[in-house]
Amino acid sequence: MRALSALVVLLAACGREPEPPAPPPPAHAGPPAPAPPLIAFVRRGNVWVMNPDGSAARALTTLKDAAAAGPSWSPDRRWIAFSASVDPDFQLTPRNLFVVRDDGSDLRQVTPMPRAGARLDGARKGLVRGRASRIVDGLRVPAAGLRVTAYGFHRASVTGTDGIFETFLPAGGGWIKIAGTLEDRRWTASRFAAVSEGATTDLGEINVSPGGDGEPALPAWSADGRSIGYLLRHSLVNRLQFGNPVALHLVRVDGSADETVAEPGPASIVAGPVLQGGTAWVKTSDGRILRIDLDTRQVSSTTDVGTGVPDALALSPDGASFATLRLEETGRLAVALVKNGKAETLATLKPGEGVPHAVDFSPDGSELVMDRRDGTASDLWSLTIATKAWKRLTDDGASSDPVWHGR
């Protein structure tokens, strides 16, 4: 079983002579220059950063087979949030949200419990049992042969022919997950159980539901840096209620208070979220940008800008315009700027020039950075808005999902 790679930074300066203090700055010197802006991006499944010209690229994470995606800078520029698949077989959802410091230290999982890499097989434990069942043609039938995993225990059990299962949880409790395929359909259920050492907890009948697991994606920080907005894809609740597999969620950085903000339908959310103050913006599959009030949880306005396949959404530093993608009448994908409710094409991508999947503004709003994917290869480019001039930033064929910081 894959475990989370340890991220530990050891900085020790022993046996050195102390360096002399730096001379004081001249009397006319102004405040220290701000840190130069950086671009965070994904390369070969991990989070990297580099200078805006593509130089000095360095990896922040070294996760194995993590398929990281959607990095997002915190307002203070000290943290990056992203989604990744870490230890997926023993997680409630195959992908989760993580945060990491800008130097690659202090990796933390945000959604949901249990935490990736937690191994408590030798801890004090209690027994948990239950019976998994499903509804077929109005009748309750045993759900046999489904995989049962428990928080902290990297051993799986299986539901019997009668649906009954037994597993262990560490003393104090944790999550149980039941999942598998029956008759070519995916069935899942999860339960939290409080257990005592050496005792048995009976969960009774557990109904498994058709559909896949929820997967958090595309995190975006709130203005105060205390919460992260994200899209929850393939939510069972959303699918059953709306036929719509995507909802906008908001969660505190410590993983608490995870709540649904909006479930717009019938169109699905395909890009965003963008958070600013008490407002969130998302783009839907029918080509609208929705403005959502985070206090009332209501859509306060909509702007029709055209559909893009794939799609992306970014807000300029001054809050006056959006960058997004849309299909032109010729069928070609174009990068568009939206201002005062009107969308204008900035650049049209010709066949063979690659297809963007992510876009962001530079700190001064004069440039866009985006990935352009052609088949399995993906590289990063910048686009100067005034001149419409392109500049290639990477040439490794494995870089994507850029996001600028320094605002």
Short mmCIF file of C-alpha atoms in Angstrom, two decimals:
data_model
loop_
_atom_site.label_atom_id
_atom_site.label_comp_id
_atom_site.label_asym_id
_atom_site.label_seq_id
_atom_site.Cartn_x
_atom_site.Cartn_y
_atom_site.Cartn_z
CA MET A 1 0.00 0.00 0.00
CA ARG A 2 1.26 3.33 -0.93
CA ALA A 3 1.83 5.66 1.96
CA LEU A 4 2.20 9.40 2.01
CA SER A 5 5.80 10.42 1.52
CA ALA A 6 7.14 12.17 4.60
CA LEU A 7 7.70 15.86 4.10
CA VAL A 8 10.20 16.96 6.74
CA VAL A 9 12.61 19.85 6.44
CA LEU A 10 15.65 19.66 8.72
CA LEU A 11 17.52 22.91 8.93
CA ALA A 12 20.46 22.66 11.26
CA ALA A 13 23.30 25.11 11.49
CA CYS A 14 25.74 23.68 14.00
CA GLY A 15 29.35 24.56 14.59
CA ARG A 16 29.31 27.68 12.44
CA GLU A 17 30.76 31.00 13.32
CA PRO A 18 28.01 33.62 13.51
CA GLU A 19 27.89 35.84 10.48
CA PRO A 20 28.43 39.55 11.03
CA PRO A 21 25.26 41.61 10.94
CA ALA A 22 24.36 43.21 7.64
CA PRO A 23 25.18 46.90 7.39
CA PRO A 24 22.20 49.20 7.88
CA PRO A 25 20.53 50.44 4.69
CA PRO A 26 21.28 53.97 3.56
CA ALA A 27 19.02 56.63 4.98
CA HIS A 28 17.29 57.18 1.64
CA ALA A 29 16.38 53.50 1.15
CA GLY A 30 12.67 52.75 0.92
CA PRO A 31 10.80 49.67 2.20
CA PRO A 32 12.18 46.26 1.21
CA ALA A 33 11.19 45.08 -2.24
CA PRO A 34 8.27 42.60 -2.25
CA ALA A 35 8.99 38.98 -3.00
CA PRO A 36 8.93 38.35 -6.75
CA PRO A 37 5.80 36.65 -8.08
CA LEU A 38 5.89 32.93 -8.73
CA ILE A 39 3.82 30.56 -10.81
CA ALA A 40 2.63 27.34 -9.19
CA PHE A 41 1.87 24.48 -11.54
CA VAL A 42 1.69 20.70 -11.82
CA ARG A 43 4.47 18.60 -13.30
CA ARG A 44 4.37 14.80 -13.44
CA GLY A 45 1.72 14.59 -10.75
CA ASN A 46 3.34 16.94 -8.20
CA VAL A 47 3.15 20.64 -7.34
CA TRP A 48 6.01 22.86 -8.55
CA VAL A 49 6.80 26.58 -8.59
CA MET A 50 8.86 28.65 -11.01
CA ASN A 51 9.66 32.23 -11.95
CA PRO A 52 7.29 33.96 -14.41
CA ASP A 53 9.84 33.50 -17.22
CA GLY A 54 9.92 29.73 -16.66
CA SER A 55 13.26 29.64 -14.85
CA ALA A 56 14.21 28.17 -11.46
CA ALA A 57 11.51 25.51 -11.42
CA ARG A 58 11.46 23.42 -8.23
CA ALA A 59 9.19 20.72 -6.84
CA LEU A 60 7.23 21.36 -3.64
CA THR A 61 5.80 17.87 -3.30
CA THR A 62 7.22 14.42 -4.05
CA LEU A 63 4.08 12.32 -3.79
CA LYS A 64 4.02 9.00 -5.60
CA ASP A 65 1.28 8.54 -8.20
CA ALA A 66 -0.63 11.45 -6.65
CA ALA A 67 -1.88 13.10 -9.88
CA ALA A 68 -1.97 16.53 -8.22
CA ALA A 69 -4.17 19.15 -9.89
CA GLY A 70 -5.56 22.66 -9.52
CA PRO A 71 -3.01 24.44 -7.29
CA SER A 72 -4.18 27.69 -5.66
CA TRP A 73 -2.18 30.29 -3.69
CA SER A 74 -3.37 31.48 -0.29
CA PRO A 75 -3.83 35.27 0.10
CA ASP A 76 -0.63 35.57 2.17
CA ARG A 77 1.30 33.58 -0.50
CA ARG A 78 2.59 31.14 2.11
CA TRP A 79 0.42 28.12 1.26
CA ILE A 80 -0.75 26.30 -1.84
CA ALA A 81 -3.94 24.25 -1.90
CA PHE A 82 -4.36 21.46 -4.46
CA SER A 83 -6.22 18.21 -5.05
CA ALA A 84 -4.45 14.86 -5.24
CA SER A 85 -4.97 11.11 -5.04
CA VAL A 86 -2.97 9.92 -2.03
CA ASP A 87 -3.55 6.51 -0.46
CA PRO A 88 -6.85 6.29 -2.41
CA ASP A 89 -7.85 2.75 -1.42
CA PHE A 90 -8.16 3.74 2.23
CA GLN A 91 -9.74 7.16 1.83
CA LEU A 92 -13.40 8.10 1.88
CA THR A 93 -12.88 9.76 -1.51
CA PRO A 94 -10.20 8.75 -4.05
CA ARG A 95 -9.08 12.39 -4.36
CA ASN A 96 -8.82 14.95 -1.59
CA LEU A 97 -7.72 18.52 -0.95
CA PHE A 98 -4.29 19.23 0.54
CA VAL A 99 -2.29 22.31 1.50
CA VAL A 100 1.48 22.70 1.56
CA ARG A 101 3.77 25.59 2.46
CA ASP A 102 5.52 27.51 -0.31
CA ASP A 103 8.81 25.82 0.63
CA GLY A 104 7.30 22.32 0.36
CA SER A 105 7.00 21.71 4.11
CA ASP A 106 4.02 20.94 6.34
CA LEU A 107 1.83 19.00 3.93
CA ARG A 108 -1.68 18.68 5.38
CA GLN A 109 -4.86 16.99 4.21
CA VAL A 110 -8.01 19.13 4.31
CA THR A 111 -10.84 16.87 3.05
CA PRO A 112 -12.12 14.60 4.43
CA MET A 113 -11.22 12.40 7.38
CA PRO A 114 -9.50 9.96 7.49
CA ARG A 115 -6.10 11.45 6.83
CA ALA A 116 -3.97 10.01 4.04
CA GLY A 117 -1.15 7.81 5.19
CA ALA A 118 -2.51 7.30 8.73
CA ARG A 119 -1.51 3.82 9.90
CA LEU A 120 -3.00 2.65 13.17
CA ASP A 121 -2.97 -1.11 12.64
CA GLY A 122 -1.13 -1.62 15.93
CA ALA A 123 -3.24 0.83 17.94
CA ARG A 124 -5.84 -0.02 20.57
CA LYS A 125 -8.99 -1.01 18.73
CA GLY A 126 -12.56 -2.18 18.84
CA LEU A 127 -14.62 -4.42 16.58
CA VAL A 128 -17.26 -3.01 14.22
CA ARG A 129 -19.87 -5.09 12.47
CA GLY A 130 -22.83 -4.42 10.24
CA ARG A 131 -24.86 -5.62 7.28
CA ALA A 132 -24.68 -3.98 3.86
CA SER A 133 -27.79 -4.05 1.71
CA ARG A 134 -29.21 -2.34 -1.38
CA ILE A 135 -32.66 -1.69 -2.79
CA VAL A 136 -33.46 -3.58 -6.00
CA ASP A 137 -36.95 -3.34 -7.52
CA GLY A 138 -38.27 -2.05 -4.22
CA LEU A 139 -36.80 -4.94 -2.23
CA ARG A 140 -33.89 -4.91 0.20
CA VAL A 141 -31.25 -7.48 -0.79
CA PRO A 142 -27.81 -8.25 0.71
CA ALA A 143 -24.89 -6.38 -0.87
CA ALA A 144 -22.35 -9.17 -1.10
CA GLY A 145 -18.74 -8.98 -2.16
CA LEU A 146 -18.19 -5.27 -1.44
CA ARG A 147 -14.88 -4.04 -0.07
CA VAL A 148 -14.88 -2.69 3.51
CA THR A 149 -12.11 -0.35 4.64
CA ALA A 150 -11.65 1.40 7.97
CA TYR A 151 -9.79 4.52 9.04
CA GLY A 152 -6.17 3.84 9.93
CA PHE A 153 -6.27 0.11 9.17
CA HIS A 154 -4.65 -0.80 5.87
CA ARG A 155 -6.40 -4.13 5.61
CA ALA A 156 -9.66 -4.64 3.80
CA SER A 157 -12.48 -7.07 4.51
CA VAL A 158 -15.39 -8.10 2.28
CA THR A 159 -19.12 -8.29 2.86
CA GLY A 160 -20.37 -11.89 2.96
CA THR A 161 -23.15 -13.46 0.91
CA ASP A 162 -25.59 -12.18 3.54
CA GLY A 163 -24.03 -8.69 3.42
CA ILE A 164 -22.55 -9.02 6.91
CA PHE A 165 -19.05 -7.67 7.59
CA GLU A 166 -16.65 -7.19 10.47
CA THR A 167 -13.69 -4.83 10.72
CA PHE A 168 -11.66 -2.95 13.30
CA LEU A 169 -11.41 0.74 14.17
CA PRO A 170 -8.96 2.44 16.52
CA ALA A 171 -10.27 3.19 20.01
CA GLY A 172 -12.25 6.39 19.82
CA GLY A 173 -13.69 5.64 16.40
CA GLY A 174 -13.42 6.58 12.75
CA TRP A 175 -14.95 6.09 9.32
CA ILE A 176 -16.01 2.84 7.68
CA LYS A 177 -16.33 2.76 3.88
CA ILE A 178 -18.15 0.12 1.85
CA ALA A 179 -17.66 0.19 -1.92
CA GLY A 180 -17.63 -2.03 -4.95
CA THR A 181 -19.29 -3.00 -8.22
CA LEU A 182 -22.42 -5.14 -8.47
CA GLU A 183 -24.14 -5.88 -11.76
CA ASP A 184 -21.92 -3.34 -13.54
CA ARG A 185 -22.89 -0.54 -11.16
CA ARG A 186 -20.80 1.17 -8.51
CA TRP A 187 -22.24 1.07 -4.96
CA THR A 188 -20.92 3.04 -1.98
CA ALA A 189 -21.70 3.91 1.65
CA SER A 190 -19.78 5.38 4.59
CA ARG A 191 -20.48 5.56 8.30
CA PHE A 192 -18.76 7.05 11.31
CA ALA A 193 -18.57 4.73 14.32
CA ALA A 194 -17.49 5.47 17.90
CA VAL A 195 -15.76 2.44 19.40
CA SER A 196 -14.18 1.46 22.70
CA GLU A 197 -11.12 -0.71 23.16
CA GLY A 198 -12.03 -4.38 23.14
CA ALA A 199 -15.74 -3.66 22.62
CA THR A 200 -18.03 -4.41 19.67
CA THR A 201 -20.08 -1.73 17.91
CA ASP A 202 -23.03 -2.89 15.80
CA LEU A 203 -23.87 -0.51 12.97
CA GLY A 204 -26.92 -2.52 11.96
CA GLU A 205 -28.28 -2.24 8.43
CA ILE A 206 -26.33 0.01 6.07
CA ASN A 207 -27.85 0.94 2.73
CA VAL A 208 -25.35 1.31 -0.10
CA SER A 209 -26.25 3.77 -2.86
CA PRO A 210 -25.57 3.61 -6.59
CA GLY A 211 -22.95 5.96 -7.96
CA GLY A 212 -19.31 6.84 -7.48
CA ASP A 213 -17.42 8.58 -4.75
CA GLY A 214 -17.31 12.34 -4.34
CA GLU A 215 -14.07 13.98 -5.47
CA PRO A 216 -13.07 17.49 -4.34
CA ALA A 217 -11.43 19.52 -7.12
CA LEU A 218 -10.25 23.02 -8.09
CA PRO A 219 -9.67 24.62 -4.68
CA ALA A 220 -9.80 28.42 -4.30
CA TRP A 221 -8.92 30.35 -1.13
CA SER A 222 -11.24 32.76 0.62
CA ALA A 223 -10.03 36.36 1.01
CA ASP A 224 -9.24 35.85 4.72
CA GLY A 225 -7.29 32.63 4.08
CA ARG A 226 -9.38 30.68 6.57
CA SER A 227 -11.51 28.69 4.14
CA ILE A 228 -11.21 26.99 0.77
CA GLY A 229 -13.94 26.83 -1.83
CA TYR A 230 -13.94 23.80 -4.11
CA LEU A 231 -16.05 21.79 -6.52
CA LEU A 232 -17.36 18.45 -5.29
CA ARG A 233 -17.68 16.22 -8.31
CA HIS A 234 -19.87 13.10 -8.53
CA SER A 235 -21.76 13.80 -5.31
CA LEU A 236 -24.44 11.16 -4.83
CA VAL A 237 -26.82 13.66 -3.25
CA ASN A 238 -26.45 16.09 -6.12
CA ARG A 239 -26.88 13.42 -8.74
CA LEU A 240 -30.05 12.03 -7.15
CA GLN A 241 -31.60 15.45 -6.58
CA PHE A 242 -30.55 17.36 -9.67
CA GLY A 243 -29.02 14.87 -12.08
CA ASN A 244 -26.03 17.18 -11.60
CA PRO A 245 -22.73 15.71 -10.37
CA VAL A 246 -21.06 18.99 -9.27
CA ALA A 247 -21.66 21.30 -6.30
CA LEU A 248 -19.80 24.27 -4.85
CA HIS A 249 -18.50 23.63 -1.33
CA LEU A 250 -16.70 25.66 1.31
CA VAL A 251 -14.47 24.07 3.98
CA ARG A 252 -12.24 25.51 6.68
CA VAL A 253 -8.53 24.94 6.17
CA ASP A 254 -8.46 22.64 9.23
CA GLY A 255 -11.05 20.39 7.54
CA SER A 256 -14.00 21.46 9.68
CA ALA A 257 -17.32 23.03 8.70
CA ASP A 258 -17.47 21.48 5.22
CA GLU A 259 -20.74 22.69 3.72
CA THR A 260 -22.55 22.99 0.42
CA VAL A 261 -22.78 26.56 -0.90
CA ALA A 262 -24.60 26.06 -4.19
CA GLU A 263 -26.00 23.29 -6.37
CA PRO A 264 -26.96 25.13 -9.54
CA GLY A 265 -28.90 23.11 -12.06
CA PRO A 266 -29.75 21.86 -14.53
CA ALA A 267 -26.41 22.92 -16.06
CA SER A 268 -23.31 21.53 -14.38
CA ILE A 269 -20.45 23.62 -12.97
CA VAL A 270 -17.43 23.22 -15.25
CA ALA A 271 -15.01 25.97 -14.15
CA GLY A 272 -14.12 28.01 -11.08
CA PRO A 273 -14.67 28.66 -8.31
CA VAL A 274 -13.27 32.18 -7.98
CA LEU A 275 -13.65 33.72 -4.51
CA GLN A 276 -13.43 37.39 -3.63
CA GLY A 277 -14.82 38.88 -0.44
CA GLY A 278 -18.29 37.46 0.14
CA THR A 279 -18.76 36.39 -3.49
CA ALA A 280 -18.02 33.27 -5.49
CA TRP A 281 -18.13 32.89 -9.28
CA VAL A 282 -18.44 29.66 -11.22
CA LYS A 283 -19.01 28.86 -14.88
CA THR A 284 -21.61 26.34 -16.00
CA SER A 285 -21.80 23.98 -18.95
CA ASP A 286 -24.35 26.19 -20.72
CA GLY A 287 -21.81 29.04 -20.91
CA ARG A 288 -22.93 31.24 -18.01
CA ILE A 289 -20.84 32.81 -15.27
CA LEU A 290 -22.84 32.71 -12.03
CA ARG A 291 -22.23 35.17 -9.23
CA ILE A 292 -23.09 33.56 -5.88
CA ASP A 293 -23.51 35.43 -2.59
CA LEU A 294 -21.72 33.38 0.08
CA ASP A 295 -23.94 34.75 2.87
CA THR A 296 -27.32 34.09 1.27
CA ARG A 297 -26.11 31.16 -0.87
CA GLN A 298 -28.13 32.58 -3.75
CA VAL A 299 -27.17 33.29 -7.36
CA SER A 300 -27.24 37.08 -7.58
CA SER A 301 -26.47 37.49 -11.29
CA THR A 302 -25.61 35.56 -14.45
CA THR A 303 -23.56 36.48 -17.50
CA ASP A 304 -23.75 34.56 -20.78
CA VAL A 305 -20.24 34.26 -22.25
CA GLY A 306 -20.35 31.08 -24.33
CA THR A 307 -19.29 27.49 -23.70
CA GLY A 308 -15.79 26.12 -23.81
CA VAL A 309 -14.63 22.53 -24.03
CA PRO A 310 -12.66 22.21 -21.82
CA ASP A 311 -13.28 25.40 -19.81
CA ALA A 312 -11.56 27.69 -17.30
CA LEU A 313 -12.28 30.84 -15.32
CA ALA A 314 -10.05 33.54 -13.77
CA LEU A 315 -10.73 36.99 -12.31
CA SER A 316 -8.40 39.92 -13.00
CA PRO A 317 -6.56 41.49 -10.03
CA ASP A 318 -8.74 44.62 -10.21
CA GLY A 319 -11.91 42.52 -10.30
CA ALA A 320 -13.06 44.17 -13.52
CA SER A 321 -12.78 41.30 -16.01
CA PHE A 322 -12.75 37.52 -16.38
CA ALA A 323 -10.64 35.29 -18.56
CA THR A 324 -12.39 32.20 -19.85
CA LEU A 325 -12.59 29.82 -22.81
CA ARG A 326 -15.31 29.59 -25.44
CA LEU A 327 -16.01 27.88 -28.73
CA GLU A 328 -16.28 30.11 -31.77
CA GLU A 329 -18.69 29.48 -34.63
CA THR A 330 -15.84 27.79 -36.50
CA GLY A 331 -15.59 25.26 -33.68
CA ARG A 332 -12.18 26.48 -32.59
CA LEU A 333 -11.44 27.15 -28.94
CA ALA A 334 -10.71 30.78 -28.07
CA VAL A 335 -9.38 32.63 -25.04
CA ALA A 336 -11.86 35.38 -24.18
CA LEU A 337 -11.95 38.39 -21.87
CA VAL A 338 -15.28 39.28 -20.25
CA LYS A 339 -15.84 42.88 -19.15
CA ASN A 340 -19.08 44.66 -18.33
CA GLY A 341 -20.98 41.52 -19.27
CA LYS A 342 -19.51 41.31 -22.78
CA ALA A 343 -17.08 38.65 -24.01
CA GLU A 344 -14.41 39.47 -26.59
CA THR A 345 -12.00 37.01 -28.17
CA LEU A 346 -8.39 37.61 -27.19
CA ALA A 347 -6.79 34.71 -29.06
CA THR A 348 -8.03 31.80 -31.17
CA LEU A 349 -6.17 28.50 -30.99
CA LYS A 350 -5.58 26.72 -34.26
CA PRO A 351 -5.39 22.94 -34.66
CA GLY A 352 -2.09 21.68 -33.34
CA GLU A 353 -1.52 24.67 -31.04
CA GLY A 354 -2.80 22.84 -27.98
CA VAL A 355 -5.92 23.17 -25.85
CA PRO A 356 -5.89 25.17 -22.56
CA HIS A 357 -7.30 23.61 -19.40
CA ALA A 358 -6.37 26.35 -16.90
CA VAL A 359 -5.81 30.10 -17.10
CA ASP A 360 -4.80 32.87 -14.67
CA PHE A 361 -3.91 36.58 -14.67
CA SER A 362 -0.49 38.00 -13.84
CA PRO A 363 -0.35 40.13 -10.66
CA ASP A 364 -0.56 43.35 -12.69
CA GLY A 365 -3.29 42.01 -14.98
CA SER A 366 -1.25 42.52 -18.16
CA GLU A 367 -0.69 38.85 -18.99
CA LEU A 368 -2.38 35.50 -18.85
CA VAL A 369 -0.67 32.22 -18.07
CA MET A 370 -2.19 28.95 -19.25
CA ASP A 371 -1.40 25.40 -20.19
CA ARG A 372 -1.81 24.16 -23.76
CA ARG A 373 -2.27 20.43 -24.14
CA ASP A 374 -1.73 18.57 -27.38
CA GLY A 375 -2.45 14.88 -26.97
CA THR A 376 -0.49 13.68 -23.94
CA ALA A 377 1.94 16.62 -23.97
CA SER A 378 1.26 19.81 -22.02
CA ASP A 379 3.33 22.97 -21.59
CA LEU A 380 2.86 26.42 -20.08
CA TRP A 381 2.56 29.64 -22.06
CA SER A 382 2.01 33.31 -21.28
CA LEU A 383 -0.12 35.63 -23.39
CA THR A 384 0.36 39.41 -23.26
CA ILE A 385 -3.10 40.96 -23.38
CA ALA A 386 -2.16 44.24 -25.08
CA THR A 387 -0.08 42.74 -27.89
CA LYS A 388 -1.62 39.26 -28.02
CA ALA A 389 1.91 37.86 -28.11
CA TRP A 390 2.55 34.31 -26.91
CA LYS A 391 5.64 33.20 -24.96
CA ARG A 392 6.47 29.60 -24.20
CA LEU A 393 7.51 29.03 -20.55
CA THR A 394 8.17 25.26 -20.44
CA ASP A 395 9.15 22.64 -22.98
CA ASP A 396 9.12 19.41 -20.96
CA GLY A 397 5.69 18.31 -22.21
CA ALA A 398 4.54 17.53 -18.65
CA SER A 399 3.52 20.88 -17.13
CA SER A 400 -0.07 22.02 -16.54
CA ASP A 401 -2.51 23.88 -14.24
CA PRO A 402 -0.59 27.16 -13.78
CA VAL A 403 -1.64 29.79 -11.25
CA TRP A 404 0.14 33.10 -10.59
CA HIS A 405 0.79 34.65 -7.19
CA GLY A 406 2.13 38.02 -6.15
CA ARG A 407 -1.06 40.07 -6.20
#
